[in-house]
Amino acid sequence: MYDLTETSIKSIPVTGKSQEIMFDREHLIGYVNKDWNPGNGEGKIVLRIRYSVNGMRRKFKLGSWPQMTVKQLASAYTVAAGKVAAGEDPQEERRQGKVEAEQARIDDQNARTVAQVGQDFVDWSKNNKKSWKEDERIYNKYILTSPVAKILIQDVHRRHLAEIVNKITDSGAPIMANRVRAWLSKCFNRALENGYIEVHPANRLPSNKERERDRILSEAELVKFWSAIDHIQNEHQRRAVRLTVLTGQRLSEIISLHSDHIEGSWWTNPETKNGMRHRVPLSGLTLEQVDVEGWVFPGRGVDHINGSTFGHLVPRVAELAGIDRCTAHDLRRTLGTFIQSRFGSEIMHRVLNHVEDKLTRTYGLYDFDAEKEKALLAWEREIKRIASIPQDNVIQLSA
């Protein structure tokens, strides 16, 4: 039997085998490993207190020497022995402590702020949505700048989110308020799916009525708009707006146009909003806008014109032209209406790359290239006519 002192512990003989020893304190035992050789600073001895709880024998680890000092081990023994004497179970208490610590770790891990969960949503959007840039813009402009960004997601209530939406509405941007409302709903859906929250706080947030726009430019307005494009100082931006008028394609697809996408008189867009490959015929005036190597509409220090910058160009041109507010979608609608009136709705949808129903996509594999070419060429000739641009004498159509 050994004393709980350093001198006594060092006197434990070297045997080259694991061994159990007894100490002069009640219930205290030690386990010496086979590498035990205190003279060379090798091996260790693990101290445990042996006791019974409800007739069940148990052992509770106090620590090991020399990893802990004798004083620390003696203190641990005193505490454990006191618990045993009081009828408590130090082993169960330690196990429960570990459970609570693990739960606290999980809770801490899940104690994320709205800003953190918002960033998670944006990261997810980048990998799953073609419109991720708009999600990121809304996050940076409206969420990060809001006081709610620092609130733990478990503490967010509907009133916090309603304040964000109402503030945007009160600033005179009811449509953007609706977009932010939709963003919040999607973001908290992700948080719910990931187990960060149990209740969705973005349900039934205030919304604003939206009137579907039906604006198309008249012939007189189109003449003024086309002329006003010349007032844009940046040459790349001028060409981009002209291409929007001439083809009616989506802004995101216009600005990301690369010369690799153009072969001869065809622009083949591999990445469109609806995920479908889309071919756009290019004729004389249209080809003039894309006669560039690399990014067709480069931005300053970046690959291409920023989407937000380009989105403001069309309304600015309309203002310069002295006509009522016009958006890029109004230009797209103007072209679509012209094609529909001359060639029918089917060709309009093909030119604008609208999503078809599943059966049509499955069984109808005709590409409509000839019809699209004829329709867009007719539209270009219309632009030339009303803008007094000399017409080509010969019109070539694909077979």
CSV table of C-alpha atoms in Angstrom, one decimal:
chain,number,residue,atom,x,y,z
A,1,MET,CA,0.0,0.0,0.0
A,2,TYR,CA,1.4,3.4,-1.0
A,3,ASP,CA,1.0,6.9,0.3
A,4,LEU,CA,-0.4,9.6,-2.0
A,5,THR,CA,3.0,11.4,-2.1
A,6,GLU,CA,5.4,11.9,-4.9
A,7,THR,CA,8.2,10.0,-3.1
A,8,SER,CA,5.9,7.0,-2.5
A,9,ILE,CA,4.7,7.0,-6.1
A,10,LYS,CA,8.2,7.0,-7.4
A,11,SER,CA,9.0,4.0,-5.3
A,12,ILE,CA,6.6,1.8,-7.1
A,13,PRO,CA,8.8,-0.9,-8.7
A,14,VAL,CA,9.4,-1.3,-12.4
A,15,THR,CA,8.0,-4.6,-13.6
A,16,GLY,CA,7.5,-4.2,-17.3
A,17,LYS,CA,3.9,-5.2,-16.8
A,18,SER,CA,0.6,-3.4,-16.1
A,19,GLN,CA,-0.3,-3.6,-12.4
A,20,GLU,CA,-2.9,-2.5,-9.9
A,21,ILE,CA,-1.8,-0.9,-6.6
A,22,MET,CA,-3.6,0.2,-3.5
A,23,PHE,CA,-3.2,3.5,-1.7
A,24,ASP,CA,-3.7,4.3,2.0
A,25,ARG,CA,-6.8,6.3,1.3
A,26,GLU,CA,-10.2,4.7,1.3
A,27,HIS,CA,-11.4,3.4,-2.1
A,28,LEU,CA,-8.3,4.9,-3.8
A,29,ILE,CA,-6.5,2.6,-6.3
A,30,GLY,CA,-3.9,3.1,-9.0
A,31,TYR,CA,-3.2,1.4,-12.4
A,32,VAL,CA,0.4,1.4,-13.4
A,33,ASN,CA,1.1,0.9,-17.2
A,34,LYS,CA,3.7,-1.5,-18.5
A,35,ASP,CA,6.0,1.3,-19.5
A,36,TRP,CA,6.3,2.5,-15.9
A,37,ASN,CA,9.9,3.8,-15.2
A,38,PRO,CA,9.8,7.0,-13.2
A,39,GLY,CA,13.6,7.1,-13.1
A,40,ASN,CA,13.6,7.7,-16.9
A,41,GLY,CA,10.4,9.8,-16.9
A,42,GLU,CA,8.5,7.1,-18.6
A,43,GLY,CA,5.0,5.6,-18.0
A,44,LYS,CA,2.2,6.9,-15.9
A,45,ILE,CA,-0.1,5.8,-13.1
A,46,VAL,CA,-3.9,6.4,-13.4
A,47,LEU,CA,-5.7,7.0,-10.1
A,48,ARG,CA,-9.4,6.0,-9.6
A,49,ILE,CA,-11.8,5.9,-6.7
A,50,ARG,CA,-13.8,2.7,-6.3
A,51,TYR,CA,-17.3,2.8,-4.9
A,52,SER,CA,-20.8,1.4,-5.1
A,53,VAL,CA,-24.1,3.0,-6.0
A,54,ASN,CA,-27.3,1.1,-5.5
A,55,GLY,CA,-25.4,-2.1,-5.2
A,56,MET,CA,-23.5,-1.5,-8.5
A,57,ARG,CA,-19.7,-1.2,-8.3
A,58,ARG,CA,-18.1,1.7,-10.1
A,59,LYS,CA,-14.8,3.3,-10.7
A,60,PHE,CA,-14.3,7.0,-11.2
A,61,LYS,CA,-11.1,8.4,-12.8
A,62,LEU,CA,-9.4,11.2,-10.9
A,63,GLY,CA,-6.5,11.7,-13.2
A,64,SER,CA,-3.0,10.5,-13.9
A,65,TRP,CA,0.5,11.1,-12.6
A,66,PRO,CA,2.8,12.8,-13.7
A,67,GLN,CA,0.3,14.6,-16.0
A,68,MET,CA,-1.3,16.0,-12.8
A,69,THR,CA,0.6,16.9,-9.6
A,70,VAL,CA,0.1,14.9,-6.4
A,71,LYS,CA,-1.6,18.0,-5.0
A,72,GLN,CA,-4.1,18.1,-7.8
A,73,LEU,CA,-4.8,14.4,-7.6
A,74,ALA,CA,-5.3,14.7,-3.8
A,75,SER,CA,-7.8,17.5,-4.3
A,76,ALA,CA,-9.7,15.5,-6.9
A,77,TYR,CA,-9.9,12.5,-4.5
A,78,THR,CA,-11.2,14.7,-1.7
A,79,VAL,CA,-14.0,16.1,-3.9
A,80,ALA,CA,-15.0,12.7,-5.3
A,81,ALA,CA,-14.8,10.9,-1.9
A,82,GLY,CA,-17.0,13.6,-0.4
A,83,LYS,CA,-19.6,13.0,-3.1
A,84,VAL,CA,-19.5,9.3,-2.6
A,85,ALA,CA,-20.0,9.8,1.2
A,86,ALA,CA,-23.0,12.0,0.5
A,87,GLY,CA,-24.5,9.2,-1.6
A,88,GLU,CA,-23.8,10.9,-4.9
A,89,ASP,CA,-22.4,9.4,-8.1
A,90,PRO,CA,-19.4,11.3,-9.4
A,91,GLN,CA,-19.2,9.2,-12.6
A,92,GLU,CA,-22.9,9.9,-13.5
A,93,GLU,CA,-22.3,13.6,-12.7
A,94,ARG,CA,-19.4,13.7,-15.0
A,95,ARG,CA,-21.3,11.9,-17.8
A,96,GLN,CA,-24.2,14.4,-17.4
A,97,GLY,CA,-21.7,17.2,-17.5
A,98,LYS,CA,-20.3,15.9,-20.8
A,99,VAL,CA,-23.8,15.7,-22.2
A,100,GLU,CA,-24.6,19.2,-21.1
A,101,ALA,CA,-21.3,20.5,-22.5
A,102,GLU,CA,-22.0,18.8,-25.9
A,103,GLN,CA,-25.5,20.3,-26.0
A,104,ALA,CA,-24.1,23.7,-25.2
A,105,ARG,CA,-21.6,23.2,-28.0
A,106,ILE,CA,-24.4,22.4,-30.4
A,107,ASP,CA,-26.5,25.3,-29.1
A,108,ASP,CA,-23.6,27.6,-29.6
A,109,GLN,CA,-23.0,26.3,-33.1
A,110,ASN,CA,-26.7,26.8,-34.0
A,111,ALA,CA,-26.8,30.3,-32.3
A,112,ARG,CA,-26.3,32.0,-35.6
A,113,THR,CA,-27.2,35.6,-36.4
A,114,VAL,CA,-29.5,36.7,-39.2
A,115,ALA,CA,-26.4,37.9,-41.0
A,116,GLN,CA,-24.7,34.5,-40.8
A,117,VAL,CA,-27.8,32.6,-42.0
A,118,GLY,CA,-28.3,35.2,-44.7
A,119,GLN,CA,-24.7,34.6,-45.9
A,120,ASP,CA,-25.4,30.8,-45.9
A,121,PHE,CA,-28.4,31.5,-48.1
A,122,VAL,CA,-26.4,33.6,-50.5
A,123,ASP,CA,-23.7,30.9,-50.7
A,124,TRP,CA,-26.4,28.3,-51.4
A,125,SER,CA,-27.9,30.6,-54.1
A,126,LYS,CA,-24.6,30.9,-55.9
A,127,ASN,CA,-24.5,27.2,-56.4
A,128,ASN,CA,-28.2,26.7,-57.2
A,129,LYS,CA,-29.6,29.8,-58.8
A,130,LYS,CA,-28.8,31.8,-61.9
A,131,SER,CA,-30.2,34.9,-60.2
A,132,TRP,CA,-27.8,34.6,-57.3
A,133,LYS,CA,-26.4,38.1,-57.9
A,134,GLU,CA,-29.7,39.7,-57.1
A,135,ASP,CA,-29.9,37.6,-53.9
A,136,GLU,CA,-26.4,38.8,-52.9
A,137,ARG,CA,-27.3,42.4,-53.8
A,138,ILE,CA,-30.4,42.3,-51.6
A,139,TYR,CA,-28.4,40.7,-48.8
A,140,ASN,CA,-25.7,43.4,-48.9
A,141,LYS,CA,-28.0,46.4,-49.3
A,142,TYR,CA,-31.0,45.6,-47.2
A,143,ILE,CA,-30.2,42.8,-44.7
A,144,LEU,CA,-26.6,43.5,-43.6
A,145,THR,CA,-27.4,47.2,-43.1
A,146,SER,CA,-30.4,46.4,-40.9
A,147,PRO,CA,-30.3,46.2,-37.1
A,148,VAL,CA,-31.9,42.7,-37.4
A,149,ALA,CA,-28.6,41.4,-38.9
A,150,LYS,CA,-27.0,41.1,-35.5
A,151,ILE,CA,-30.0,39.3,-33.8
A,152,LEU,CA,-29.7,35.6,-33.1
A,153,ILE,CA,-32.0,33.8,-35.5
A,154,GLN,CA,-33.9,32.1,-32.7
A,155,ASP,CA,-34.8,35.5,-31.3
A,156,VAL,CA,-36.1,37.0,-34.6
A,157,HIS,CA,-39.8,37.8,-34.6
A,158,ARG,CA,-42.1,38.7,-37.5
A,159,ARG,CA,-42.1,42.3,-36.4
A,160,HIS,CA,-38.3,42.6,-36.9
A,161,LEU,CA,-38.7,41.5,-40.5
A,162,ALA,CA,-41.8,43.5,-41.1
A,163,GLU,CA,-39.9,46.6,-40.1
A,164,ILE,CA,-37.4,45.9,-42.9
A,165,VAL,CA,-40.1,45.5,-45.5
A,166,ASN,CA,-42.1,48.5,-44.3
A,167,LYS,CA,-39.0,50.7,-44.3
A,168,ILE,CA,-38.4,49.9,-48.0
A,169,THR,CA,-42.0,50.5,-48.8
A,170,ASP,CA,-42.0,53.9,-47.0
A,171,SER,CA,-38.9,54.9,-49.0
A,172,GLY,CA,-41.0,54.8,-52.2
A,173,ALA,CA,-39.9,51.4,-53.4
A,174,PRO,CA,-42.9,49.0,-52.9
A,175,ILE,CA,-41.8,46.6,-55.6
A,176,MET,CA,-38.4,46.2,-54.1
A,177,ALA,CA,-40.0,45.7,-50.7
A,178,ASN,CA,-41.8,42.7,-52.2
A,179,ARG,CA,-38.5,41.4,-53.6
A,180,VAL,CA,-36.9,41.7,-50.1
A,181,ARG,CA,-40.0,40.0,-48.6
A,182,ALA,CA,-39.5,37.1,-51.0
A,183,TRP,CA,-35.8,36.9,-50.1
A,184,LEU,CA,-36.5,36.8,-46.4
A,185,SER,CA,-39.1,34.0,-46.9
A,186,LYS,CA,-36.6,31.9,-48.9
A,187,CYS,CA,-33.7,32.6,-46.5
A,188,PHE,CA,-35.8,31.5,-43.4
A,189,ASN,CA,-37.0,28.5,-45.3
A,190,ARG,CA,-33.4,27.4,-45.6
A,191,ALA,CA,-32.8,28.1,-41.9
A,192,LEU,CA,-35.9,25.9,-41.1
A,193,GLU,CA,-34.6,23.1,-43.3
A,194,ASN,CA,-31.2,23.3,-41.6
A,195,GLY,CA,-32.7,23.1,-38.2
A,196,TYR,CA,-31.6,26.5,-37.0
A,197,ILE,CA,-35.2,27.5,-36.1
A,198,GLU,CA,-38.4,25.7,-35.4
A,199,VAL,CA,-40.8,28.5,-36.3
A,200,HIS,CA,-40.8,30.4,-39.6
A,201,PRO,CA,-40.8,34.2,-38.7
A,202,ALA,CA,-41.1,35.4,-42.3
A,203,ASN,CA,-44.7,34.1,-42.8
A,204,ARG,CA,-47.3,36.7,-43.8
A,205,LEU,CA,-45.1,39.7,-44.0
A,206,PRO,CA,-46.7,42.9,-45.4
A,207,SER,CA,-46.8,42.9,-49.2
A,208,ASN,CA,-47.6,45.5,-51.8
A,209,LYS,CA,-49.9,45.1,-54.8
A,210,GLU,CA,-48.1,45.0,-58.1
A,211,ARG,CA,-49.8,46.0,-61.3
A,212,GLU,CA,-48.5,44.0,-64.3
A,213,ARG,CA,-46.8,46.3,-66.7
A,214,ASP,CA,-48.2,46.5,-70.2
A,215,ARG,CA,-46.1,49.3,-71.5
A,216,ILE,CA,-44.7,49.0,-75.0
A,217,LEU,CA,-43.0,51.9,-76.8
A,218,SER,CA,-44.8,53.6,-79.6
A,219,GLU,CA,-43.1,54.2,-82.9
A,220,ALA,CA,-42.4,57.8,-82.0
A,221,GLU,CA,-41.0,56.8,-78.6
A,222,LEU,CA,-38.8,54.1,-80.2
A,223,VAL,CA,-37.3,56.7,-82.6
A,224,LYS,CA,-36.5,59.0,-79.7
A,225,PHE,CA,-35.1,56.2,-77.6
A,226,TRP,CA,-32.8,54.9,-80.4
A,227,SER,CA,-31.5,58.4,-80.9
A,228,ALA,CA,-30.9,59.0,-77.2
A,229,ILE,CA,-28.7,55.9,-77.0
A,230,ASP,CA,-26.0,58.0,-78.7
A,231,HIS,CA,-25.8,60.2,-75.6
A,232,ILE,CA,-24.3,57.3,-73.5
A,233,GLN,CA,-20.6,58.1,-73.2
A,234,ASN,CA,-19.4,54.6,-72.7
A,235,GLU,CA,-19.2,52.8,-76.0
A,236,HIS,CA,-19.6,49.3,-74.6
A,237,GLN,CA,-22.8,50.4,-72.8
A,238,ARG,CA,-24.1,52.0,-76.0
A,239,ARG,CA,-23.7,48.8,-77.9
A,240,ALA,CA,-25.3,46.8,-75.1
A,241,VAL,CA,-28.4,48.9,-75.1
A,242,ARG,CA,-28.7,48.7,-78.9
A,243,LEU,CA,-28.4,44.9,-78.7
A,244,THR,CA,-31.2,44.9,-76.1
A,245,VAL,CA,-33.5,46.8,-78.5
A,246,LEU,CA,-32.5,44.7,-81.5
A,247,THR,CA,-32.8,41.2,-79.9
A,248,GLY,CA,-35.0,41.6,-76.8
A,249,GLN,CA,-32.9,39.2,-74.8
A,250,ARG,CA,-32.6,39.3,-71.1
A,251,LEU,CA,-30.2,41.7,-69.4
A,252,SER,CA,-28.2,39.0,-67.7
A,253,GLU,CA,-27.7,37.3,-71.0
A,254,ILE,CA,-26.7,40.4,-72.9
A,255,ILE,CA,-24.0,41.5,-70.4
A,256,SER,CA,-22.5,38.1,-70.2
A,257,LEU,CA,-22.1,37.7,-73.9
A,258,HIS,CA,-18.7,36.4,-75.0
A,259,SER,CA,-17.2,36.2,-78.5
A,260,ASP,CA,-17.0,32.4,-77.9
A,261,HIS,CA,-20.8,32.3,-78.0
A,262,ILE,CA,-20.9,33.8,-81.5
A,263,GLU,CA,-20.3,31.7,-84.6
A,264,GLY,CA,-21.0,33.4,-87.9
A,265,SER,CA,-24.4,35.1,-87.7
A,266,TRP,CA,-25.6,33.1,-84.6
A,267,TRP,CA,-25.3,33.8,-80.9
A,268,THR,CA,-25.6,30.5,-79.0
A,269,ASN,CA,-26.3,31.2,-75.4
A,270,PRO,CA,-25.5,28.1,-73.2
A,271,GLU,CA,-26.7,29.6,-69.9
A,272,THR,CA,-30.1,31.3,-69.9
A,273,LYS,CA,-32.5,32.1,-67.1
A,274,ASN,CA,-34.6,29.0,-67.8
A,275,GLY,CA,-31.5,26.7,-68.2
A,276,MET,CA,-32.3,26.1,-71.8
A,277,ARG,CA,-29.7,26.5,-74.6
A,278,HIS,CA,-30.9,29.4,-76.8
A,279,ARG,CA,-29.8,30.5,-80.3
A,280,VAL,CA,-30.3,34.1,-81.4
A,281,PRO,CA,-29.8,35.1,-85.1
A,282,LEU,CA,-27.7,38.1,-85.7
A,283,SER,CA,-28.0,40.3,-88.8
A,284,GLY,CA,-26.2,43.3,-90.2
A,285,LEU,CA,-27.0,46.0,-87.6
A,286,THR,CA,-27.0,43.6,-84.8
A,287,LEU,CA,-23.7,42.1,-85.8
A,288,GLU,CA,-22.1,45.5,-85.6
A,289,GLN,CA,-22.9,45.6,-81.9
A,290,VAL,CA,-21.1,42.4,-81.1
A,291,ASP,CA,-18.0,42.7,-83.4
A,292,VAL,CA,-15.6,42.3,-80.4
A,293,GLU,CA,-13.2,39.6,-79.2
A,294,GLY,CA,-13.5,38.3,-75.7
A,295,TRP,CA,-16.2,39.8,-73.4
A,296,VAL,CA,-18.4,41.7,-75.8
A,297,PHE,CA,-19.4,44.3,-73.2
A,298,PRO,CA,-16.5,44.6,-70.8
A,299,GLY,CA,-16.8,46.5,-67.5
A,300,ARG,CA,-14.2,48.5,-65.7
A,301,GLY,CA,-11.7,46.2,-64.3
A,302,VAL,CA,-14.2,43.2,-64.5
A,303,ASP,CA,-15.2,40.7,-67.1
A,304,HIS,CA,-18.4,42.5,-68.2
A,305,ILE,CA,-20.8,45.3,-67.4
A,306,ASN,CA,-22.3,45.1,-63.9
A,307,GLY,CA,-25.9,44.0,-64.0
A,308,SER,CA,-27.0,46.7,-61.6
A,309,THR,CA,-25.3,49.4,-63.7
A,310,PHE,CA,-26.8,48.1,-66.9
A,311,GLY,CA,-30.3,47.8,-65.3
A,312,HIS,CA,-30.2,51.6,-64.8
A,313,LEU,CA,-29.1,52.4,-68.3
A,314,VAL,CA,-32.4,51.9,-70.1
A,315,PRO,CA,-34.4,54.2,-67.7
A,316,ARG,CA,-31.6,56.8,-68.1
A,317,VAL,CA,-31.8,56.6,-71.9
A,318,ALA,CA,-35.6,57.0,-71.7
A,319,GLU,CA,-35.1,60.1,-69.5
A,320,LEU,CA,-32.7,61.5,-72.0
A,321,ALA,CA,-35.2,60.8,-74.8
A,322,GLY,CA,-37.9,62.7,-72.9
A,323,ILE,CA,-40.3,59.7,-72.8
A,324,ASP,CA,-42.2,58.1,-69.9
A,325,ARG,CA,-40.1,55.7,-67.8
A,326,CYS,CA,-39.1,52.7,-69.7
A,327,THR,CA,-37.4,49.5,-68.5
A,328,ALA,CA,-35.4,46.8,-70.3
A,329,HIS,CA,-38.4,44.6,-69.9
A,330,ASP,CA,-40.5,47.2,-71.7
A,331,LEU,CA,-38.1,47.0,-74.7
A,332,ARG,CA,-38.4,43.2,-74.6
A,333,ARG,CA,-42.2,43.5,-74.5
A,334,THR,CA,-42.1,46.0,-77.4
A,335,LEU,CA,-40.1,43.6,-79.6
A,336,GLY,CA,-42.3,40.6,-78.5
A,337,THR,CA,-45.5,42.4,-79.4
A,338,PHE,CA,-44.1,43.3,-82.9
A,339,ILE,CA,-43.1,39.7,-83.6
A,340,GLN,CA,-46.4,38.4,-82.2
A,341,SER,CA,-48.4,40.7,-84.5
A,342,ARG,CA,-46.4,39.6,-87.6
A,343,PHE,CA,-45.5,36.0,-87.0
A,344,GLY,CA,-47.7,34.8,-84.1
A,345,SER,CA,-47.2,33.9,-80.4
A,346,GLU,CA,-45.3,30.7,-81.0
A,347,ILE,CA,-42.4,32.6,-82.8
A,348,MET,CA,-42.5,35.4,-80.2
A,349,HIS,CA,-42.0,32.8,-77.4
A,350,ARG,CA,-39.1,31.2,-79.4
A,351,VAL,CA,-37.3,34.5,-79.9
A,352,LEU,CA,-37.7,35.5,-76.3
A,353,ASN,CA,-36.8,32.0,-75.0
A,354,HIS,CA,-39.9,31.5,-72.9
A,355,VAL,CA,-40.3,28.2,-71.0
A,356,GLU,CA,-42.4,25.6,-72.9
A,357,ASP,CA,-44.7,23.1,-71.3
A,358,LYS,CA,-43.1,19.7,-70.6
A,359,LEU,CA,-44.9,17.8,-73.4
A,360,THR,CA,-43.7,20.3,-76.0
A,361,ARG,CA,-40.1,20.1,-74.7
A,362,THR,CA,-40.2,16.3,-74.8
A,363,TYR,CA,-41.8,15.7,-78.2
A,364,GLY,CA,-41.3,19.0,-80.1
A,365,LEU,CA,-37.6,19.1,-81.1
A,366,TYR,CA,-37.8,21.5,-84.1
A,367,ASP,CA,-35.4,24.5,-83.5
A,368,PHE,CA,-37.4,27.3,-85.3
A,369,ASP,CA,-34.1,28.9,-86.3
A,370,ALA,CA,-35.4,29.9,-89.7
A,371,GLU,CA,-38.5,31.5,-88.2
A,372,LYS,CA,-36.5,33.3,-85.5
A,373,GLU,CA,-34.1,34.6,-88.1
A,374,LYS,CA,-37.0,35.9,-90.3
A,375,ALA,CA,-38.7,37.6,-87.3
A,376,LEU,CA,-35.7,39.4,-85.9
A,377,LEU,CA,-34.6,40.5,-89.4
A,378,ALA,CA,-38.0,42.0,-89.9
A,379,TRP,CA,-37.7,43.8,-86.5
A,380,GLU,CA,-34.3,45.1,-87.5
A,381,ARG,CA,-35.7,46.5,-90.7
A,382,GLU,CA,-38.5,48.1,-88.7
A,383,ILE,CA,-35.9,49.8,-86.5
A,384,LYS,CA,-34.0,51.0,-89.5
A,385,ARG,CA,-37.2,52.3,-91.1
A,386,ILE,CA,-38.4,54.4,-88.2
A,387,ALA,CA,-34.8,55.6,-87.3
A,388,SER,CA,-34.1,56.5,-90.9
A,389,ILE,CA,-31.2,54.1,-91.2
A,390,PRO,CA,-30.4,53.0,-94.8
A,391,GLN,CA,-31.8,49.6,-95.5
A,392,ASP,CA,-29.8,46.8,-97.1
A,393,ASN,CA,-30.8,46.0,-100.6
A,394,VAL,CA,-30.5,42.3,-100.2
A,395,ILE,CA,-31.9,40.2,-97.4
A,396,GLN,CA,-30.4,36.7,-96.9
A,397,LEU,CA,-32.3,34.2,-94.9
A,398,SER,CA,-31.1,30.8,-93.8
A,399,ALA,CA,-32.6,27.8,-95.5
